[in-house]
PDB file of C-alpha atoms in Angstrom:
ATOM      1  CA  MET A 673     -18.388  28.407 -25.668  1.00 43.00           C
ATOM      2  CA  ASP A 674     -19.541  27.195 -22.259  1.00 44.00           C
ATOM      3  CA  GLY A 675     -23.109  26.712 -23.510  1.00 47.00           C
ATOM      4  CA  ALA A 676     -22.006  24.677 -26.512  1.00 47.00           C
ATOM      5  CA  THR A 677     -24.635  22.618 -28.189  1.00 41.00           C
ATOM      6  CA  GLY A 678     -24.482  18.975 -29.089  1.00 43.00           C
ATOM      7  CA  ALA A 679     -24.733  17.383 -32.525  1.00 41.00           C
ATOM      8  CA  ALA A 680     -26.555  19.515 -35.065  1.00 39.00           C
ATOM      9  CA  GLY A 681     -27.280  22.120 -32.367  1.00 43.00           C
ATOM     10  CA  ARG A 682     -29.689  19.795 -30.541  1.00 43.00           C
ATOM     11  CA  GLY A 683     -29.496  20.687 -26.898  1.00 53.00           C
ATOM     12  CA  PRO A 684     -26.552  21.420 -24.646  1.00 73.00           C
ATOM     13  CA  ALA A 685     -23.305  19.504 -24.961  1.00 84.00           C
ATOM     14  CA  PRO A 686     -22.868  16.926 -22.179  1.00 92.00           C
ATOM     15  CA  VAL A 687     -19.491  18.478 -21.284  1.00 96.00           C
ATOM     16  CA  SER A 688     -18.951  22.200 -21.694  1.00 95.00           C
ATOM     17  CA  TYR A 689     -15.777  23.724 -23.048  1.00 96.00           C
ATOM     18  CA  GLY A 690     -15.540  25.678 -19.787  1.00 95.00           C
ATOM     19  CA  PHE A 691     -15.390  22.417 -17.820  1.00 96.00           C
ATOM     20  CA  TYR A 692     -12.835  21.047 -20.269  1.00 97.00           C
ATOM     21  CA  LEU A 693     -10.566  24.043 -19.660  1.00 97.00           C
ATOM     22  CA  ASP A 694     -11.124  24.677 -15.955  1.00 96.00           C
ATOM     23  CA  GLY A 695     -12.369  21.383 -14.487  1.00 95.00           C
ATOM     24  CA  TYR A 696     -10.160  19.075 -16.520  1.00 97.00           C
ATOM     25  CA  GLY A 697      -7.265  21.345 -17.467  1.00 97.00           C
ATOM     26  CA  GLY A 698      -7.448  20.647 -21.200  1.00 97.00           C
ATOM     27  CA  ALA A 699      -5.505  22.538 -23.834  1.00 96.00           C
ATOM     28  CA  LEU A 700      -7.487  21.996 -27.062  1.00 96.00           C
ATOM     29  CA  SER A 701      -9.025  24.938 -28.866  1.00 96.00           C
ATOM     30  CA  ALA A 702     -12.796  25.262 -28.649  1.00 95.00           C
ATOM     31  CA  GLU A 703     -13.086  24.094 -32.265  1.00 95.00           C
ATOM     32  CA  ALA A 704     -10.872  21.028 -31.756  1.00 95.00           C
ATOM     33  CA  PHE A 705     -12.770  20.099 -28.575  1.00 96.00           C
ATOM     34  CA  ALA A 706     -16.140  20.469 -30.318  1.00 95.00           C
ATOM     35  CA  GLU A 707     -14.920  18.303 -33.203  1.00 94.00           C
ATOM     36  CA  ALA A 708     -13.674  15.521 -30.887  1.00 95.00           C
ATOM     37  CA  LEU A 709     -16.629  15.663 -28.459  1.00 96.00           C
ATOM     38  CA  PRO A 710     -19.106  13.416 -30.340  1.00 95.00           C
ATOM     39  CA  ALA A 711     -16.584  10.547 -30.591  1.00 95.00           C
ATOM     40  CA  ALA A 712     -15.604  11.056 -26.942  1.00 96.00           C
ATOM     41  CA  VAL A 713     -19.230  10.891 -25.772  1.00 96.00           C
ATOM     42  CA  ARG A 714     -19.767   7.720 -27.831  1.00 95.00           C
ATOM     43  CA  CYS A 715     -16.657   6.179 -26.288  1.00 95.00           C
ATOM     44  CA  VAL A 716     -17.577   6.983 -22.686  1.00 96.00           C
ATOM     45  CA  GLY A 717     -21.212   6.089 -23.364  1.00 95.00           C
ATOM     46  CA  ALA A 718     -20.105   2.624 -24.453  1.00 93.00           C
ATOM     47  CA  LEU A 719     -18.088   2.247 -21.235  1.00 95.00           C
ATOM     48  CA  THR A 720     -20.739   3.539 -18.835  1.00 95.00           C
ATOM     49  CA  GLY A 721     -24.059   3.096 -20.589  1.00 92.00           C
ATOM     50  CA  ALA A 722     -24.656   6.846 -20.227  1.00 93.00           C
ATOM     51  CA  ARG A 723     -24.329   9.579 -22.836  1.00 92.00           C
ATOM     52  CA  ASP A 724     -24.602  12.293 -20.198  1.00 93.00           C
ATOM     53  CA  ALA A 725     -23.935  12.651 -16.474  1.00 93.00           C
ATOM     54  CA  ARG A 726     -26.988  11.268 -14.670  1.00 93.00           C
ATOM     55  CA  GLU A 727     -28.915  13.090 -11.961  1.00 93.00           C
ATOM     56  CA  GLU A 728     -28.715  10.099  -9.595  1.00 94.00           C
ATOM     57  CA  TRP A 729     -24.897  10.198  -9.597  1.00 94.00           C
ATOM     58  CA  ASP A 730     -23.078  12.064  -6.867  1.00 94.00           C
ATOM     59  CA  GLU A 731     -20.788  14.937  -7.847  1.00 94.00           C
ATOM     60  CA  ASP A 732     -17.675  12.724  -7.770  1.00 95.00           C
ATOM     61  CA  GLN A 733     -19.219  10.289 -10.264  1.00 95.00           C
ATOM     62  CA  ALA A 734     -20.544  13.073 -12.509  1.00 95.00           C
ATOM     63  CA  GLY A 735     -17.140  14.776 -12.433  1.00 96.00           C
ATOM     64  CA  ALA A 736     -15.365  11.513 -13.271  1.00 96.00           C
ATOM     65  CA  TRP A 737     -17.756  10.943 -16.197  1.00 97.00           C
ATOM     66  CA  ARG A 738     -17.056  14.448 -17.529  1.00 97.00           C
ATOM     67  CA  ARG A 739     -13.271  14.036 -17.069  1.00 97.00           C
ATOM     68  CA  ALA A 740     -13.468  10.697 -18.930  1.00 97.00           C
ATOM     69  CA  VAL A 741     -15.138  12.483 -21.854  1.00 97.00           C
ATOM     70  CA  CYS A 742     -12.420  15.141 -21.761  1.00 98.00           C
ATOM     71  CA  ALA A 743      -9.648  12.513 -21.697  1.00 97.00           C
ATOM     72  CA  ALA A 744     -11.229  10.696 -24.636  1.00 97.00           C
ATOM     73  CA  ALA A 745     -11.617  13.995 -26.524  1.00 97.00           C
ATOM     74  CA  ASP A 746      -7.910  14.731 -26.053  1.00 95.00           C
ATOM     75  CA  ALA A 747      -7.038  11.281 -27.427  1.00 93.00           C
ATOM     76  CA  PHE A 748      -9.371  11.606 -30.412  1.00 93.00           C
ATOM     77  CA  ALA A 749      -8.046  15.093 -31.172  1.00 92.00           C
ATOM     78  CA  GLU A 750      -4.471  13.761 -31.194  1.00 89.00           C
ATOM     79  CA  TYR A 751      -4.935  10.334 -32.815  1.00 85.00           C
ATOM     80  CA  GLY A 752      -8.325  10.376 -34.574  1.00 84.00           C
ATOM     81  CA  GLU A 753     -10.501   7.269 -34.496  1.00 78.00           C
ATOM     82  CA  GLY A 754      -8.402   5.085 -36.792  1.00 58.00           C
ATOM     83  CA  ARG A 755      -5.001   3.468 -36.514  1.00 52.00           C
ATOM     84  CA  VAL A 756      -2.353   5.294 -34.546  1.00 51.00           C
ATOM     85  CA  GLY A 757       0.618   5.891 -36.790  1.00 54.00           C
ATOM     86  CA  GLY A 758       2.492   8.524 -38.672  1.00 56.00           C
ATOM     87  CA  PHE A 759       2.768  10.247 -42.003  1.00 52.00           C
ATOM     88  CA  SER A 760       5.397  11.637 -44.313  1.00 52.00           C
ATOM     89  CA  VAL A 761       5.434  14.556 -46.703  1.00 63.00           C
ATOM     90  CA  GLY A 762       8.681  14.658 -48.635  1.00 65.00           C
ATOM     91  CA  SER A 763      11.505  14.439 -46.120  1.00 68.00           C
ATOM     92  CA  PHE A 764       9.276  15.607 -43.251  1.00 63.00           C
ATOM     93  CA  SER A 765       7.674  12.868 -41.149  1.00 54.00           C
ATOM     94  CA  VAL A 766       5.578  12.739 -38.007  1.00 54.00           C
ATOM     95  CA  THR A 767       5.172   9.625 -35.927  1.00 54.00           C
ATOM     96  CA  ASN A 768       2.802   9.239 -33.006  1.00 53.00           C
ATOM     97  CA  TYR A 769       3.018   5.481 -32.521  1.00 49.00           C
ATOM     98  CA  ARG A 770       2.122   3.910 -29.203  1.00 48.00           C
ATOM     99  CA  ASP A 771       1.845   0.206 -30.023  1.00 48.00           C
ATOM    100  CA  GLU A 772       1.719  -1.390 -33.431  1.00 56.00           C
ATOM    101  CA  GLY A 773      -1.908  -1.928 -34.384  1.00 57.00           C
ATOM    102  CA  THR A 774      -3.307   0.466 -31.758  1.00 74.00           C
ATOM    103  CA  THR A 775      -6.208   2.669 -32.815  1.00 81.00           C
ATOM    104  CA  GLY A 776      -7.167   6.121 -31.627  1.00 82.00           C
ATOM    105  CA  SER A 777     -10.347   4.571 -30.240  1.00 88.00           C
ATOM    106  CA  GLU A 778      -8.291   2.217 -28.051  1.00 89.00           C
ATOM    107  CA  VAL A 779      -6.148   5.094 -26.785  1.00 90.00           C
ATOM    108  CA  ALA A 780      -9.303   7.094 -25.993  1.00 93.00           C
ATOM    109  CA  ARG A 781     -10.858   4.107 -24.218  1.00 94.00           C
ATOM    110  CA  GLU A 782      -7.749   3.653 -22.037  1.00 94.00           C
ATOM    111  CA  ALA A 783      -7.722   7.363 -21.174  1.00 95.00           C
ATOM    112  CA  ALA A 784     -11.428   7.343 -20.296  1.00 96.00           C
ATOM    113  CA  LEU A 785     -11.115   4.199 -18.166  1.00 95.00           C
ATOM    114  CA  ALA A 786      -8.286   5.818 -16.207  1.00 95.00           C
ATOM    115  CA  GLU A 787     -10.650   8.663 -15.258  1.00 96.00           C
ATOM    116  CA  LEU A 788     -13.493   6.255 -14.401  1.00 96.00           C
ATOM    117  CA  ALA A 789     -11.351   4.008 -12.167  1.00 93.00           C
ATOM    118  CA  GLY A 790     -12.877   3.489  -8.746  1.00 91.00           C
ATOM    119  CA  THR A 791     -16.215   5.116  -9.537  1.00 92.00           C
ATOM    120  CA  GLY A 792     -18.212   1.996 -10.385  1.00 91.00           C
ATOM    121  CA  LEU A 793     -19.327   3.663 -13.618  1.00 93.00           C
ATOM    122  CA  ALA A 794     -17.364   1.515 -16.073  1.00 90.00           C
ATOM    123  CA  PHE A 795     -19.617  -1.246 -17.383  1.00 73.00           C
ATOM    124  CA  ALA A 796     -18.113  -4.656 -16.681  1.00 64.00           C
ATOM    125  CA  GLY A 797     -20.887  -7.105 -17.502  1.00 58.00           C
ATOM    126  CA  VAL A 798     -22.889  -8.614 -20.333  1.00 55.00           C
ATOM    127  CA  ARG A 799     -25.591  -6.580 -22.018  1.00 51.00           C
TER     128      ARG A 799
END
């Protein structure tokens, strides 16, 4: 699935599944990665102003941008975009709390920012 396409099959995905596995070391299935990718790209796009690695970036910056998308995809795959919490079915319960009131989007943002640290890519001003 290295040549995965983006939303509705329109062009190549900004981060390939091959990079996710080999360049980032991710463990999601191809389907789970593809499902989380649009939210991850939106998240990193909001942080950097870019929805794809830019040609003017050096390889370190482009790699950091791709790793940030992968980190956000992992978070979205685990927590979704809503509130981080748990669920119960009968006597079985699962809890994946981090902080009360935290959302999956906040967890993804933190993960992406950790990958972008030191690159100068994270937007820090007023638009």
